[in-house]
PDB file of C-alpha atoms in Angstrom:
ATOM      1  CA  UNK U 510      -3.586  -2.009  -9.704  1.00 64.00           C
ATOM      2  CA  UNK U 511      -0.779  -4.246  -8.685  1.00 71.00           C
ATOM      3  CA  UNK U 512      -1.720  -7.843  -8.035  1.00 77.00           C
ATOM      4  CA  UNK U 513       1.011 -10.411  -7.534  1.00 76.00           C
ATOM      5  CA  UNK U 514       0.178 -14.078  -7.366  1.00 76.00           C
ATOM      6  CA  UNK U 515       2.267 -16.986  -6.133  1.00 70.00           C
ATOM      7  CA  UNK U 516       2.863 -18.205  -9.687  1.00 70.00           C
ATOM      8  CA  UNK U 517       4.288 -14.787 -10.648  1.00 70.00           C
ATOM      9  CA  UNK U 518       6.980 -15.064  -7.970  1.00 71.00           C
ATOM     10  CA  UNK U 519       7.663 -18.787  -7.676  1.00 69.00           C
ATOM     11  CA  UNK U 520       7.505 -20.059 -11.210  1.00 64.00           C
ATOM     12  CA  UNK U 521       8.601 -23.633 -11.570  1.00 68.00           C
ATOM     13  CA  UNK U 522       8.915 -24.508 -15.231  1.00 66.00           C
ATOM     14  CA  UNK U 523       6.564 -27.064 -16.760  1.00 68.00           C
ATOM     15  CA  UNK U 524       7.861 -30.563 -16.141  1.00 67.00           C
ATOM     16  CA  UNK U 525       9.842 -29.588 -13.025  1.00 70.00           C
ATOM     17  CA  UNK U 526       7.748 -29.498  -9.882  1.00 69.00           C
ATOM     18  CA  UNK U 527       8.511 -30.108  -6.268  1.00 73.00           C
ATOM     19  CA  UNK U 528       6.460 -32.453  -4.111  1.00 76.00           C
ATOM     20  CA  UNK U 529       2.769 -31.557  -3.885  1.00 76.00           C
ATOM     21  CA  UNK U 530       2.968 -31.084  -0.118  1.00 82.00           C
ATOM     22  CA  UNK U 531       5.905 -28.700  -0.459  1.00 80.00           C
ATOM     23  CA  UNK U 532       4.171 -26.806  -3.240  1.00 78.00           C
ATOM     24  CA  UNK U 533       0.938 -26.441  -1.244  1.00 82.00           C
ATOM     25  CA  UNK U 534       2.794 -25.425   1.935  1.00 86.00           C
ATOM     26  CA  UNK U 535       4.855 -22.875  -0.006  1.00 84.00           C
ATOM     27  CA  UNK U 536       1.725 -21.502  -1.638  1.00 82.00           C
ATOM     28  CA  UNK U 537      -0.093 -21.216   1.681  1.00 88.00           C
ATOM     29  CA  UNK U 538       2.930 -19.643   3.414  1.00 89.00           C
ATOM     30  CA  UNK U 539       3.390 -17.110   0.617  1.00 85.00           C
ATOM     31  CA  UNK U 540      -0.292 -16.174   0.450  1.00 87.00           C
ATOM     32  CA  UNK U 541      -0.806 -15.867   4.208  1.00 93.00           C
ATOM     33  CA  UNK U 542       2.459 -13.936   4.703  1.00 92.00           C
ATOM     34  CA  UNK U 543       1.611 -11.517   1.898  1.00 88.00           C
ATOM     35  CA  UNK U 544      -1.912 -11.033   3.225  1.00 92.00           C
ATOM     36  CA  UNK U 545      -0.964 -10.394   6.862  1.00 96.00           C
ATOM     37  CA  UNK U 546       2.187  -8.385   6.159  1.00 95.00           C
ATOM     38  CA  UNK U 547       0.184  -6.105   3.867  1.00 92.00           C
ATOM     39  CA  UNK U 548      -2.382  -5.632   6.654  1.00 96.00           C
ATOM     40  CA  UNK U 549       0.383  -4.958   9.185  1.00 96.00           C
ATOM     41  CA  UNK U 550       2.066  -2.385   6.954  1.00 95.00           C
ATOM     42  CA  UNK U 551      -1.302  -0.793   6.192  1.00 95.00           C
ATOM     43  CA  UNK U 552      -2.088  -0.536   9.898  1.00 95.00           C
ATOM     44  CA  UNK U 553       1.305   0.959  10.764  1.00 96.00           C
ATOM     45  CA  UNK U 554       2.025   3.157   7.729  1.00 96.00           C
ATOM     46  CA  UNK U 555      -1.403   3.656   6.131  1.00 95.00           C
ATOM     47  CA  UNK U 556      -2.436   6.796   8.008  1.00 95.00           C
ATOM     48  CA  UNK U 557       0.985   8.538   7.837  1.00 96.00           C
ATOM     49  CA  UNK U 558       1.288   7.766   4.114  1.00 96.00           C
ATOM     50  CA  UNK U 559      -2.283   8.988   3.519  1.00 96.00           C
ATOM     51  CA  UNK U 560      -1.357  12.208   5.313  1.00 97.00           C
ATOM     52  CA  UNK U 561       1.826  12.649   3.271  1.00 97.00           C
ATOM     53  CA  UNK U 562       0.098  11.945  -0.055  1.00 96.00           C
ATOM     54  CA  UNK U 563      -2.831  14.168   0.885  1.00 97.00           C
ATOM     55  CA  UNK U 564      -0.476  17.074   1.616  1.00 98.00           C
ATOM     56  CA  UNK U 565       1.488  16.418  -1.574  1.00 97.00           C
ATOM     57  CA  UNK U 566      -1.578  16.394  -3.828  1.00 97.00           C
ATOM     58  CA  UNK U 567      -3.035  19.424  -2.035  1.00 97.00           C
ATOM     59  CA  UNK U 568       0.185  21.371  -2.736  1.00 98.00           C
ATOM     60  CA  UNK U 569       0.247  20.108  -6.315  1.00 97.00           C
ATOM     61  CA  UNK U 570      -3.380  21.150  -6.869  1.00 97.00           C
ATOM     62  CA  UNK U 571      -2.801  24.534  -5.239  1.00 97.00           C
ATOM     63  CA  UNK U 572       0.231  25.269  -7.416  1.00 97.00           C
ATOM     64  CA  UNK U 573      -1.539  24.109 -10.543  1.00 96.00           C
ATOM     65  CA  UNK U 574      -4.651  26.201  -9.877  1.00 96.00           C
ATOM     66  CA  UNK U 575      -3.003  29.346  -8.515  1.00 96.00           C
ATOM     67  CA  UNK U 576       0.370  29.426 -10.309  1.00 96.00           C
ATOM     68  CA  UNK U 577       0.764  27.205 -13.355  1.00 96.00           C
ATOM     69  CA  UNK U 578      -2.519  27.811 -15.199  1.00 95.00           C
ATOM     70  CA  UNK U 579      -2.492  31.625 -14.682  1.00 95.00           C
ATOM     71  CA  UNK U 580       1.137  31.798 -15.881  1.00 96.00           C
ATOM     72  CA  UNK U 581       0.347  29.779 -18.993  1.00 95.00           C
ATOM     73  CA  UNK U 582      -2.754  31.851 -19.764  1.00 94.00           C
ATOM     74  CA  UNK U 583      -0.908  35.149 -19.325  1.00 93.00           C
ATOM     75  CA  UNK U 584       1.939  33.846 -21.500  1.00 93.00           C
ATOM     76  CA  UNK U 585      -0.522  32.915 -24.255  1.00 92.00           C
ATOM     77  CA  UNK U 586      -2.125  36.374 -24.080  1.00 91.00           C
ATOM     78  CA  UNK U 587       1.288  38.063 -24.294  1.00 89.00           C
ATOM     79  CA  UNK U 588       2.565  35.850 -27.083  1.00 94.00           C
ATOM     80  CA  UNK U 589      -0.589  36.374 -29.164  1.00 93.00           C
ATOM     81  CA  UNK U 590       0.252  40.086 -29.564  1.00 88.00           C
ATOM     82  CA  UNK U 591       3.855  39.271 -30.499  1.00 92.00           C
ATOM     83  CA  UNK U 592       2.621  36.611 -32.917  1.00 93.00           C
ATOM     84  CA  UNK U 593       0.485  39.126 -34.793  1.00 91.00           C
ATOM     85  CA  UNK U 594       3.363  41.611 -35.100  1.00 92.00           C
ATOM     86  CA  UNK U 595       5.695  38.838 -36.274  1.00 93.00           C
ATOM     87  CA  UNK U 596       3.153  37.649 -38.834  1.00 94.00           C
ATOM     88  CA  UNK U 597       2.703  41.165 -40.199  1.00 95.00           C
ATOM     89  CA  UNK U 598       6.488  41.601 -40.525  1.00 93.00           C
ATOM     90  CA  UNK U 599       6.875  38.275 -42.322  1.00 93.00           C
ATOM     91  CA  UNK U 600       4.031  39.006 -44.741  1.00 93.00           C
ATOM     92  CA  UNK U 601       5.325  42.549 -45.351  1.00 95.00           C
ATOM     93  CA  UNK U 602       9.021  41.866 -45.910  1.00 93.00           C
ATOM     94  CA  UNK U 603       9.633  38.191 -46.595  1.00 94.00           C
ATOM     95  CA  UNK U 604       6.640  37.269 -48.786  1.00 94.00           C
ATOM     96  CA  UNK U 605       7.457  39.822 -51.537  1.00 94.00           C
ATOM     97  CA  UNK U 606      11.156  38.927 -51.424  1.00 94.00           C
ATOM     98  CA  UNK U 607      10.567  35.199 -51.780  1.00 94.00           C
ATOM     99  CA  UNK U 608       7.899  35.739 -54.415  1.00 94.00           C
ATOM    100  CA  UNK U 609      10.344  37.852 -56.463  1.00 93.00           C
ATOM    101  CA  UNK U 610      13.114  35.268 -56.104  1.00 94.00           C
ATOM    102  CA  UNK U 611      10.649  32.537 -57.107  1.00 93.00           C
ATOM    103  CA  UNK U 612       9.665  34.441 -60.250  1.00 93.00           C
ATOM    104  CA  UNK U 613      13.326  35.043 -61.135  1.00 91.00           C
ATOM    105  CA  UNK U 614      14.143  31.373 -61.002  1.00 91.00           C
ATOM    106  CA  UNK U 615      10.853  30.075 -62.401  1.00 91.00           C
ATOM    107  CA  UNK U 616      11.988  30.345 -66.027  1.00 86.00           C
ATOM    108  CA  UNK U 617      15.208  28.403 -65.590  1.00 87.00           C
ATOM    109  CA  UNK U 618      15.105  25.164 -67.519  1.00 87.00           C
ATOM    110  CA  UNK U 619      17.689  22.458 -67.146  1.00 85.00           C
ATOM    111  CA  UNK U 620      18.263  19.755 -69.684  1.00 86.00           C
ATOM    112  CA  UNK U 621      20.547  16.800 -69.378  1.00 87.00           C
ATOM    113  CA  UNK U 622      22.118  15.250 -72.459  1.00 86.00           C
ATOM    114  CA  UNK U 623      24.035  12.070 -72.518  1.00 86.00           C
ATOM    115  CA  UNK U 624      26.954  12.078 -74.908  1.00 84.00           C
ATOM    116  CA  UNK U 625      27.901   8.800 -76.390  1.00 78.00           C
TER     117      UNK U 625
END
């Protein structure tokens, strides 16, 4: 929620203040103006904005329920089959190759000598 107070907008630093009467009048003017202008805008634009947002979220919900989720689920079903075939190919061809290369290079020993 958004809540803006007078001190958030009109922030006089500590040690620098206007007259108390000016400060109180400014505070009252700000608070009353904010309060009534919000009510005025709510009365004028509240119902049209509620209608617009209602339509927007209805469309968003409809698309999510009837388009997005089914597409994602069908994609996951399709990709699961491809994933199994890919896994079988990797285990069949690549695993033996890399295991053989690993065994070939497993007996290599490197020593470093410092000559003085």
